[in-house]
XYZ file of C-alpha atoms in Angstrom:
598
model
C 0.000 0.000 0.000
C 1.034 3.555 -0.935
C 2.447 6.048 2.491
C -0.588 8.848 2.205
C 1.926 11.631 0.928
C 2.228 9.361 -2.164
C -1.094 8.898 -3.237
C -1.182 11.681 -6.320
C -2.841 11.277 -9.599
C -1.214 10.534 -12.752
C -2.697 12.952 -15.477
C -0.973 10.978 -18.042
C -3.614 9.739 -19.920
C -4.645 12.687 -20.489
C -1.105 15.066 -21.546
C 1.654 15.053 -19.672
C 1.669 18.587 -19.060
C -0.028 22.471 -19.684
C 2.838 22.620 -22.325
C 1.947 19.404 -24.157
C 1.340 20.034 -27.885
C -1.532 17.642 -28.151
C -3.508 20.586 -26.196
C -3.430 22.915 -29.047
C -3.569 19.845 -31.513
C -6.988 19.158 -29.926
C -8.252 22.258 -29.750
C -7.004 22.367 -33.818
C -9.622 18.853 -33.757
C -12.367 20.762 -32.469
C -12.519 23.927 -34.519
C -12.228 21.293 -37.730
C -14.971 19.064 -36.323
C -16.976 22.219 -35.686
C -16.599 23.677 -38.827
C -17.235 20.279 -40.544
C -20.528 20.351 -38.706
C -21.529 23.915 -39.486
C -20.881 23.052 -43.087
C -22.274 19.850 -43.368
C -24.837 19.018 -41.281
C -26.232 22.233 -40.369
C -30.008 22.643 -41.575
C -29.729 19.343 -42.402
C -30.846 17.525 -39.305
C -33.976 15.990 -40.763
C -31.673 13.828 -42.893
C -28.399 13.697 -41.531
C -29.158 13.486 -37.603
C -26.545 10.421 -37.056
C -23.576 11.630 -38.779
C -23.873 15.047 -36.922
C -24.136 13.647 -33.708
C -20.912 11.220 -34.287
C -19.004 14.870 -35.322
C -20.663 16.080 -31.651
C -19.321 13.361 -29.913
C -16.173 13.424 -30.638
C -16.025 16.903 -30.195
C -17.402 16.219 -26.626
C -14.599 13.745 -25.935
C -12.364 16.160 -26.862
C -13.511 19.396 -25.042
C -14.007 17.132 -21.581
C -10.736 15.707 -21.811
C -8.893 19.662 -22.000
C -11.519 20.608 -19.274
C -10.481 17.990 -17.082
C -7.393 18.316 -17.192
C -6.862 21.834 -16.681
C -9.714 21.570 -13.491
C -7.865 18.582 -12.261
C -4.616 20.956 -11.912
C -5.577 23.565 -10.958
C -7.768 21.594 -7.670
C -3.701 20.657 -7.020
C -2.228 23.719 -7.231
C -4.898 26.880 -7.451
C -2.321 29.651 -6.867
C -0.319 28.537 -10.267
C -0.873 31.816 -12.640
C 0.468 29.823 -15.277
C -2.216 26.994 -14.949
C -5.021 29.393 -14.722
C -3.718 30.795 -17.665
C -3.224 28.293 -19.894
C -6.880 27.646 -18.903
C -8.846 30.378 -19.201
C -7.454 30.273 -23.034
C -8.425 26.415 -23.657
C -11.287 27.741 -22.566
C -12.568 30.723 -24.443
C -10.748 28.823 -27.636
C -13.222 26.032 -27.133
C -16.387 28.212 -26.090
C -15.769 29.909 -28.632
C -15.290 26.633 -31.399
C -18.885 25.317 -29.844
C -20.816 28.447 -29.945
C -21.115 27.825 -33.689
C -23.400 24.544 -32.707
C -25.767 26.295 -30.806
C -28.304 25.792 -34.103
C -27.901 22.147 -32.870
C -30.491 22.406 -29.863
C -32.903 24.486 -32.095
C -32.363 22.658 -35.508
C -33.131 19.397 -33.618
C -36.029 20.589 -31.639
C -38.238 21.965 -34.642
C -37.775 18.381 -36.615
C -41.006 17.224 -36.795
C -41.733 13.684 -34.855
C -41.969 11.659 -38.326
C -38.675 12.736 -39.262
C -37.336 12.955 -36.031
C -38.456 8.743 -35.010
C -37.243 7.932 -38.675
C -34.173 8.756 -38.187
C -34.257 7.030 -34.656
C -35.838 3.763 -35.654
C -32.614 3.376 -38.644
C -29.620 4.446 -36.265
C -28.320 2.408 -33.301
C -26.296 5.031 -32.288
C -29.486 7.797 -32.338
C -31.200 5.125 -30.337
C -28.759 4.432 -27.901
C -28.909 8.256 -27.386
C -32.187 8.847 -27.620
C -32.849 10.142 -23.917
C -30.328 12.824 -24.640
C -31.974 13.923 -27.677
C -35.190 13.471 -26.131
C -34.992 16.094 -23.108
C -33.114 18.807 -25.962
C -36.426 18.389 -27.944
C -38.524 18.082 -24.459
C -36.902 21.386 -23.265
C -36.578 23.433 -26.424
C -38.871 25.990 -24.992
C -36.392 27.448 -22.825
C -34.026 28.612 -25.980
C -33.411 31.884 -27.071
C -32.924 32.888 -30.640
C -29.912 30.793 -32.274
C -27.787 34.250 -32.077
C -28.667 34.668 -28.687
C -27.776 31.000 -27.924
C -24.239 31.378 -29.919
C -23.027 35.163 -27.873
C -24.513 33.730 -24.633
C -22.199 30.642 -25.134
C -19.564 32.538 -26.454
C -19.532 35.291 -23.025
C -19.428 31.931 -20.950
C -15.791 32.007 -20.211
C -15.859 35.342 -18.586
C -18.500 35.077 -16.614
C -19.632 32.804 -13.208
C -17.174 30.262 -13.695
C -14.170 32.981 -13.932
C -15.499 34.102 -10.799
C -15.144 30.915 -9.191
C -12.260 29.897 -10.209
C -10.734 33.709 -8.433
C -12.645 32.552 -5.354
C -11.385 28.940 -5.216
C -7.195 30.483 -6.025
C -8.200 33.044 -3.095
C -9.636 30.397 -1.142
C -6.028 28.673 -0.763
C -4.135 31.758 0.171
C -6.164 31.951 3.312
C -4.400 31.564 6.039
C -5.731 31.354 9.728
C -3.532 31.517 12.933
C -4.016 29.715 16.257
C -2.304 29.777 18.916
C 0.596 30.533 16.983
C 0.665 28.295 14.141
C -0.890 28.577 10.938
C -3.593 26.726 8.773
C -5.455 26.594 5.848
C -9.350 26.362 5.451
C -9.215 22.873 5.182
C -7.224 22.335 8.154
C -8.796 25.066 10.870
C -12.206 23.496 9.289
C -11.572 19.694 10.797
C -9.716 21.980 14.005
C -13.481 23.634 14.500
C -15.344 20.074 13.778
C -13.203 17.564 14.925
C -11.059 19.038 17.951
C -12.322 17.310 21.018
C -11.838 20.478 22.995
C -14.642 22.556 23.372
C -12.875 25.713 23.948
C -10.304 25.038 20.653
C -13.033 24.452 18.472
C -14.761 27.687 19.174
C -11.308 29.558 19.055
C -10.851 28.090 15.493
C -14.131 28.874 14.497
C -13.682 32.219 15.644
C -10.803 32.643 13.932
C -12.716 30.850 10.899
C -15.520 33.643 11.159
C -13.404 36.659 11.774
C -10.749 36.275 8.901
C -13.059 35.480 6.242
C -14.001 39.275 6.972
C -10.675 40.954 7.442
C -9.172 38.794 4.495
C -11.654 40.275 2.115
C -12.800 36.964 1.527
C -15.789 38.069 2.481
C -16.535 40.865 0.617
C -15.500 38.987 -2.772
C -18.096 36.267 -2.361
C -20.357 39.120 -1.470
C -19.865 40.686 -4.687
C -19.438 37.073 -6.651
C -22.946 36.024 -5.314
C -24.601 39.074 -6.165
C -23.273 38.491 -10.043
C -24.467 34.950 -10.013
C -28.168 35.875 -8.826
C -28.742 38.923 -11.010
C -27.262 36.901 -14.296
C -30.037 33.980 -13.134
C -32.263 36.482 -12.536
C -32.100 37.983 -16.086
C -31.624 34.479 -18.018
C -35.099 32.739 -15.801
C -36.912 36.195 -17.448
C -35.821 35.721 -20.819
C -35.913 32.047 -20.782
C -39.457 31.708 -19.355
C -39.087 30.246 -16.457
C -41.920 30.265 -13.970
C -39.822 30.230 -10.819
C -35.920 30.937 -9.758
C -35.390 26.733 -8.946
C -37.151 25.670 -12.174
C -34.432 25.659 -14.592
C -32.640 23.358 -11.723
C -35.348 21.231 -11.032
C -35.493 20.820 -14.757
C -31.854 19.593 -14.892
C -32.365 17.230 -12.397
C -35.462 15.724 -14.150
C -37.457 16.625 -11.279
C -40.815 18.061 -11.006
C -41.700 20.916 -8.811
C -43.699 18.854 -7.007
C -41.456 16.316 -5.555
C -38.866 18.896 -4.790
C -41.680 20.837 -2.650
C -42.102 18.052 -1.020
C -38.278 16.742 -0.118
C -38.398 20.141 1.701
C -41.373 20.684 3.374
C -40.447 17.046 4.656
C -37.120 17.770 5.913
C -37.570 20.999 7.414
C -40.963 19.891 9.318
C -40.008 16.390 10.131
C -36.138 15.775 9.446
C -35.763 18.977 11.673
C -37.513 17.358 14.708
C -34.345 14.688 14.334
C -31.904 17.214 13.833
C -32.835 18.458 17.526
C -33.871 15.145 18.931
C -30.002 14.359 18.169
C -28.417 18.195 19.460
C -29.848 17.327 22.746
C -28.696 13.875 23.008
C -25.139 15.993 22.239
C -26.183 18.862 24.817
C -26.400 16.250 27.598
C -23.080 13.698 26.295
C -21.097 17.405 26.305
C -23.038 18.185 29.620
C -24.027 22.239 28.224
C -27.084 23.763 28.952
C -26.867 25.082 25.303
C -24.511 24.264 22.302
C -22.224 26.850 20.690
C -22.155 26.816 16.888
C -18.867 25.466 17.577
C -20.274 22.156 18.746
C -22.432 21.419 16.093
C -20.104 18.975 14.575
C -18.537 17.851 18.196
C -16.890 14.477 18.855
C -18.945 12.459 20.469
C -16.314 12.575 24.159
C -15.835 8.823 24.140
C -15.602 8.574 20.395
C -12.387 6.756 19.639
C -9.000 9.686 19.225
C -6.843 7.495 17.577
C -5.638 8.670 13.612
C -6.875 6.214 10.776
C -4.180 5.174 8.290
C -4.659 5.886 5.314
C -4.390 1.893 4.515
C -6.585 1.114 6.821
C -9.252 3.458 5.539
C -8.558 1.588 2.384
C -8.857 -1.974 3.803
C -11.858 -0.595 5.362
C -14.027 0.650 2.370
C -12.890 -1.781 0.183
C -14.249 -4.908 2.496
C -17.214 -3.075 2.954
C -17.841 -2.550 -1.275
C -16.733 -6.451 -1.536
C -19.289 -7.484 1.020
C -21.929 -5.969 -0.975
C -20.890 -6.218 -4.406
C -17.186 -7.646 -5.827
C -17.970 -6.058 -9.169
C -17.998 -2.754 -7.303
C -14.566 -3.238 -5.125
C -12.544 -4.721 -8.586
C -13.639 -1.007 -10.132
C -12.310 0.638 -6.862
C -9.358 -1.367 -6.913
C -8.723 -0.216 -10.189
C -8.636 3.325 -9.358
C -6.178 2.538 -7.299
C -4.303 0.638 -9.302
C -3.860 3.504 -12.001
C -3.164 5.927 -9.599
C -6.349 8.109 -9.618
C -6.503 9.442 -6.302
C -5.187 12.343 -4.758
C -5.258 12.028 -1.158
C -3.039 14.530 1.072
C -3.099 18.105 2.138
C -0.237 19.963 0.741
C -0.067 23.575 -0.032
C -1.703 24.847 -3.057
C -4.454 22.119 -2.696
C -8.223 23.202 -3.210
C -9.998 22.055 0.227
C -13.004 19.703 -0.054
C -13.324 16.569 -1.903
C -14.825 15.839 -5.528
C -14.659 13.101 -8.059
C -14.688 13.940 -11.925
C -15.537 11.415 -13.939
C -15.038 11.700 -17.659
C -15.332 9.797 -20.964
C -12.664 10.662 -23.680
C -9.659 9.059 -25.898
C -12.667 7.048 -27.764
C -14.753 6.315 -25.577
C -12.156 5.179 -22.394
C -13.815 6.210 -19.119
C -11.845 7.664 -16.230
C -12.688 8.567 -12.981
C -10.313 10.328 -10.653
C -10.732 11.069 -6.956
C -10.027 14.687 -4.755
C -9.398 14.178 -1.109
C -7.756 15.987 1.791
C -7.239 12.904 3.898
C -6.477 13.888 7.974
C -7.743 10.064 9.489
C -10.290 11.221 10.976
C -13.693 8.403 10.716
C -15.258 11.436 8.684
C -12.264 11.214 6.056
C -12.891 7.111 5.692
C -16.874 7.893 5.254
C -15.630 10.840 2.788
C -13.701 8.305 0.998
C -16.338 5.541 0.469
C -18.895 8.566 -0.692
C -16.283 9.875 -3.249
C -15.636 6.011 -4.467
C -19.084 5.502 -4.667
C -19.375 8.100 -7.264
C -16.252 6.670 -9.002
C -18.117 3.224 -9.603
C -20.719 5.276 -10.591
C -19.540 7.266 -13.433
C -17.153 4.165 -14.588
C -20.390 1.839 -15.060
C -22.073 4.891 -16.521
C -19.364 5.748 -18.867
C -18.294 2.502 -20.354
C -22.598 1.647 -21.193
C -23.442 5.003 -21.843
C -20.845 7.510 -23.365
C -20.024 10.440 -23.169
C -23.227 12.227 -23.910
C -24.809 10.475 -20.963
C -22.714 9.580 -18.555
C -23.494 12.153 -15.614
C -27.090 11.402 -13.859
C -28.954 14.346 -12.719
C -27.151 15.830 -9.277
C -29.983 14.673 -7.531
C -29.794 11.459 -7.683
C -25.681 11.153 -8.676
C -25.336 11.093 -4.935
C -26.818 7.854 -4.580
C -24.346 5.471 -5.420
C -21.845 7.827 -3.286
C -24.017 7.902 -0.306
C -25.065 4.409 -0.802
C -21.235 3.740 -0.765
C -20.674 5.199 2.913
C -23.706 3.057 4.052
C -21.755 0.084 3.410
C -19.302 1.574 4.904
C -21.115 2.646 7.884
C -22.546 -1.334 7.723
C -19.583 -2.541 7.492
C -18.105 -0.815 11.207
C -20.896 -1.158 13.263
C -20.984 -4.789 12.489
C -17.421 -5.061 14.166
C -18.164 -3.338 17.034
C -18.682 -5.149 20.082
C -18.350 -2.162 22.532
C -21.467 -0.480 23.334
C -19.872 2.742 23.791
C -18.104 2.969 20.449
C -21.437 1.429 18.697
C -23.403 4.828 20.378
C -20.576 7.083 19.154
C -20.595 5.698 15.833
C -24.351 5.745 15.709
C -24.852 9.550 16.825
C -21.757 10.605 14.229
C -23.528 8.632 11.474
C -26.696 10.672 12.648
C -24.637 13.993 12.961
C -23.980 13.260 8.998
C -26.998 12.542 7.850
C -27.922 16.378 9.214
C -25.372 18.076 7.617
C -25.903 15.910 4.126
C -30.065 16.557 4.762
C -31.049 19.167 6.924
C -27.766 21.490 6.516
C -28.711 21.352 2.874
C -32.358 21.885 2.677
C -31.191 24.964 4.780
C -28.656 26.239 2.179
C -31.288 25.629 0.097
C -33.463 27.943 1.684
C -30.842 30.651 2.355
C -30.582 30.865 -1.734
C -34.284 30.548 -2.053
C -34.288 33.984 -0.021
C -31.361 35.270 -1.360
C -32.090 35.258 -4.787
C -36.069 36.490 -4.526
C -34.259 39.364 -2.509
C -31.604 39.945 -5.404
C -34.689 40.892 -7.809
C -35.036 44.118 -5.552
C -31.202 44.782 -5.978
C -27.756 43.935 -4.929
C -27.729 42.516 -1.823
C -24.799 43.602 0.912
C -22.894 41.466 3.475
C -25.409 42.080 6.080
C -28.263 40.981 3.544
C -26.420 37.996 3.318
C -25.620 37.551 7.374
C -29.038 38.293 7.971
C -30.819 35.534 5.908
C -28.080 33.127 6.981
C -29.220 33.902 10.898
C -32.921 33.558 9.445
C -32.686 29.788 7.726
C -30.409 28.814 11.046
C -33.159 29.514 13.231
C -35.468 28.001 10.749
C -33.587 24.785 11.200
C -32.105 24.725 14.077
C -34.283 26.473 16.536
C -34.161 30.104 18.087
C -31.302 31.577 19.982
C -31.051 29.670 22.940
C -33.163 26.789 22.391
C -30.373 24.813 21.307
C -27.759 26.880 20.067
C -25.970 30.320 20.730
C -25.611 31.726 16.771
C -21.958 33.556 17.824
C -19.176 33.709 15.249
C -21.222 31.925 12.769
C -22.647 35.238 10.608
C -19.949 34.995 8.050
C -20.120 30.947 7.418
C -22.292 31.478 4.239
C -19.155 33.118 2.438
C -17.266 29.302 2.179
C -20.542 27.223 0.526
C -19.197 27.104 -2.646
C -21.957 25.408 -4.326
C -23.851 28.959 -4.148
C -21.699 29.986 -7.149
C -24.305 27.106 -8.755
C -27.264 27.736 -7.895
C -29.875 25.027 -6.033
C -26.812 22.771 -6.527
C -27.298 22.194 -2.879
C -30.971 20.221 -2.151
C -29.705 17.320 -4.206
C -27.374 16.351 -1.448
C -30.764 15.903 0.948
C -32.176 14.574 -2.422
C -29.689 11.863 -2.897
C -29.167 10.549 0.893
C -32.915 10.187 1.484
C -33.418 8.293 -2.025
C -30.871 6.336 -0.679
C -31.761 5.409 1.983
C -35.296 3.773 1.090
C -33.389 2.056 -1.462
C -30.702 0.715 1.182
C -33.789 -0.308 3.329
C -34.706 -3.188 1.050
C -30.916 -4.326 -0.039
C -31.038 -7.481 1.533
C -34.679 -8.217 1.071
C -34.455 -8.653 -3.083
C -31.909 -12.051 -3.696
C -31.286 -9.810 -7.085
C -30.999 -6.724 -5.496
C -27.004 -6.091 -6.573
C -27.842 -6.935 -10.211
C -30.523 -4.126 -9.905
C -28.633 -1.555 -8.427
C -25.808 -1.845 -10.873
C -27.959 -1.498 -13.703
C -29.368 1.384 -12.281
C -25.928 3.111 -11.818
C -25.235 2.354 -15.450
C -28.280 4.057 -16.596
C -25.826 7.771 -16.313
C -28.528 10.356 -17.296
C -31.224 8.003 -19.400
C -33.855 7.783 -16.807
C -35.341 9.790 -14.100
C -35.704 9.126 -10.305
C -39.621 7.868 -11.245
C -38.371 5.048 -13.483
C -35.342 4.271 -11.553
C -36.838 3.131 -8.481
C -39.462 1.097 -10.425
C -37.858 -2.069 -10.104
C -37.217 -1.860 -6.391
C -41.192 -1.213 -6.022
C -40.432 2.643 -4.342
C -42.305 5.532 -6.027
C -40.574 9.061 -5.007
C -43.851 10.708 -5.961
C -45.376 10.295 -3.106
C -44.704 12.204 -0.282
C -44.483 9.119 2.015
C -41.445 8.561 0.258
C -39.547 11.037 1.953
C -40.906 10.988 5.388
C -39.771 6.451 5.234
C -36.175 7.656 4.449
C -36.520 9.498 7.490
C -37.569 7.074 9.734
C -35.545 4.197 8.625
C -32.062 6.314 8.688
C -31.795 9.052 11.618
C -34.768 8.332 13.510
C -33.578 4.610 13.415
C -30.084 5.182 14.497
C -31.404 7.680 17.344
C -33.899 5.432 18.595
C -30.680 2.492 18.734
C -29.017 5.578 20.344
C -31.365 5.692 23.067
C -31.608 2.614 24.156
C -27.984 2.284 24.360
C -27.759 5.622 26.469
C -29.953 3.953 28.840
C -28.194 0.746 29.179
C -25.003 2.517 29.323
C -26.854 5.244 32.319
C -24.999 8.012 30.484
């Protein structure tokens, strides 16, 4: 097994480095594919569908491979000028190259549905991506005029995304001192989470809250957040969309409806949880009333000790091979080809991602962000992120590129069905009742941030951006709706917690720069879980859920739980995955507490 410090990537398969000349020579691919398609194919979709969508995805293979590669170093080392540079020109070259399909879309939608089945009927390759073509022509509505489409494209580059990308370089210079030594977010973060000392995790949460101020840090995501919402703002208007979530709701292949209903059932019922569990943590921490500080606390007789990073290996892969060998072999593999990036260094984006991508005809790879400190958070982080890996490698190799990446709503199952296993796995080795009730109450204290924490950021943007329509919003906008949706959640101040040094925490969400990103983590774990529920009751269960990963983006969260029997429709739905997760493990929690006279 690899020491942690050696556990890097190897970008190899896709160039070897910024310099590499097959960069530009791709690039050169694209604009000739582009202009092949413009030429060729364009008004011509009602006869020559198939051999414009081969051009397309080749082009796509192309223009994901240069994306990922420049995203994937640049999450290593954000403060390089040179890799941002290099960059931001792939990336106005290429936004530039595939402005010129943005006839595509409309071309494709106005075919009428005798030409368009045809063509379907005489093409394995338009069937096989039928779904894709399907929600273009389903969703057509939404375009602009093909000019529009092509200048809107075409600006893309130096908008949101150059934004983010400023934040995320400015992110890593951050630097935040206690008690005379000096961190980065990442590391005061797990300090203010994980620290087993009450009064050190409110000093680095202090420190957390106060120099995101005085850095300026503040002030940019201030002003970065108030672009995003007034751009969305304009684009919902001219687009014709009824409400500021429906263009996301539409991307995840969700109806209104159902996503009503995820919150109304997390923030009336997973809520009640969220405090059922703070004052089980009040009492274990014996305070009359939590600090924001403690919302992540230890449990105090949760286990100190530092995981190895091959033990959090051994750990998640027995877990995947008790479930499913099929899904540890793919794991393995990652490992195996050195796609993982484990350790905090300097320069190094904090958080954890996986990117999967299919390129280099067709080859699908998959490669894995972590800042790995052995904590049991960074194991359950590392099943989650795997999870997704098995996901997009199944996807990819049945699907292609063009559908490959399910909906964010329900991408997180196969990454939160991967810590369940995980979780599974742990609690079945535990004999001490102590370390089953810590283990049981931090699994709980996760399931809140993944549910309830997100419904609230949820809610925070849902504010936020009806509030933008009025104007810009300042910091204290921002601080105040933050204090609102806390309250919201987590009760008023005093009931459970004291909101101190906590206004400024909004700032650090990055998933605001996307907006709604954020309910599909609460989406995802309670989709999950009703799904986990029933593993062991279906003898072809596995064979199920793999098919059901390999589906990418061809089905929606309706037809996907057919064959399990579960229908997310119904509001029921949502309420079950509550029970049978975090009121489950609290009610286990209990009962333990009480044999244990804590």
């Amino acid at each position: 097994m690899q020491k942690l410090e050696n556990v890097k990537w190897d970008l190899s398969p896709l160039y070897s480095s910024i310099h590499d000349i097959k960069i530009q020579n791709d690039i050169l691919k694209v604009k000739k594919l582009t202009q092949k398609i413009t030429l060729e194919y364009k008004g011509k979709l009602k006869s020559h569908l198939e051999d414009c969508l081969k051009n397309i995805i080749q082009i796509e293979e192309i223009s994901s491979k240069i994306f990922a590669f420049f995203y994937l170093m640049s999450s290593r080392d954000a403060d390089n000028q040179e890799i941002k540079k290099s960059m931001s020109k792939a990336q106005e070259d290429i936004s530039t190259l595939l402005a010129d399909l943005s006839f595509f879309d409309i071309e494709l939608s106005k075919l009428s549905i005798n030409d368009y089945n045809k063509q379907i009927k005489a093409s394995k390759l338009l069937l096989k991506n039928k779904p894709y073509l399907d929600n273009i022509r389903k969703n057509s509505k939404f375009l602009l005029d093909e000019k529009v489409e092509n200048i809107i494209y075409k600006m893309s580059p130096f908008g949101v995304s150059e934004w983010d990308d400023m934040i995320d370089e400015e992110e890593t210079k951050l630097s935040f001192k206690l008690k005379r030594k000096y961190y980065n977010i990442s590391e005061i973060l797990h300090i203010s989470s994980n620290s087993h000392k009450s009064k050190l995790r409110n000093m680095a949460l202090t420190e957390l809250n106060n120099t995101l101020e005085t850095s300026g840090y503040l002030n940019l995501r201030s002003r970065a957040l108030n672009l995003v919402m007034g751009e969305k703002n304009l684009f919902d208007k001219e687009r014709g969309f009824k409400h500021i979530m429906q263009a996301r709701n539409i991307d995840n292949n969700l109806d209104d409806k159902s996503v009503e209903a995820l919150h109304n059932a997390v923030l009336h019922y997973g809520s009640i949880q969220g405090k059922r569990y703070y004052n089980i943590l009040k009492k274990l921490l014996k305070k009359k009333v939590l600090l924001w500080s403690d919302r992540n606390a230890p449990i105090p007789f949760e286990s100190k000790s530092y995981i190895d990073w091959d033990k959090s290996v051994d750990i998640v892969l027995n877990a995947y091979n008790n479930f499913s060998p099929t899904l540890a072999n793919l794991i393995k593999d990652s490992f195996k080809n050195n796609r993982i990036d484990a350790p905090v260094y300097k320069g190094k984006t904090s958080g954890a991602y996986n990117y999967t991508i299919v390129c280099n005809s067709s080859k699908v790879y998959t490669w894995t962000f972590l800042n790995y400190m052995g904590s049991i958070r960074d194991v359950m982080t590392l099943a989650h992120e795997l999870g997704h890996s098995v996901h997009g490698q199944l996807a990819g190799k049945e699907q292609g590129v063009l559908q490959v990446q399910a909906p964010m709503a329900y991408a997180e199952t196969a990454s939160i069905f991967g810590e369940m296993l995980t979780f599974e796995y742990l609690i079945s080795k535990i004999k001490d009742k102590r370390e089953k009730l810590a283990l049981l109450l931090s699994k709980a204290n996760d399931w809140i941030n993944s549910v309830n924490r997100q419904i609230s950021f949820s809610f925070f943007e849902q504010k936020a951006h009806e509030k933008r329509k009025a104007g810009k919003l300042s910091i204290d906008d921002f601080n105040s709706i933050w204090l609102e949706v806390s309250k919201q959640m987590y009760g008023e101040d005093g009931e459970i917690f004291k909101y101190e040094n906590m206004q400024n925490l909004w700032c650090y969400v990055g998933h605001f720069m996307r907006p709604f990103y954020v309910y599909a983590y609460a989406f995802g774990e309670l989709f999950t879980q009703s799904l986990f529920a029933i593993k062991n009751k279906n003898k072809n269960f596995e064979k199920l859920y793999i098919d059901m990963l390999k589906s990418g983006s061809t089905k929606n969260a309706t037809d996907l739980m057919k064959p399990f029997g579960l229908d997310p429709r119904n509001e029921n739905f949502w309420i079950n995955g509550i029970d049978i997760s975090i009121k489950k493990w609290l009610d286990e929690a209990e009962i333990l507490i009480k044999e244990l006279k804590i």
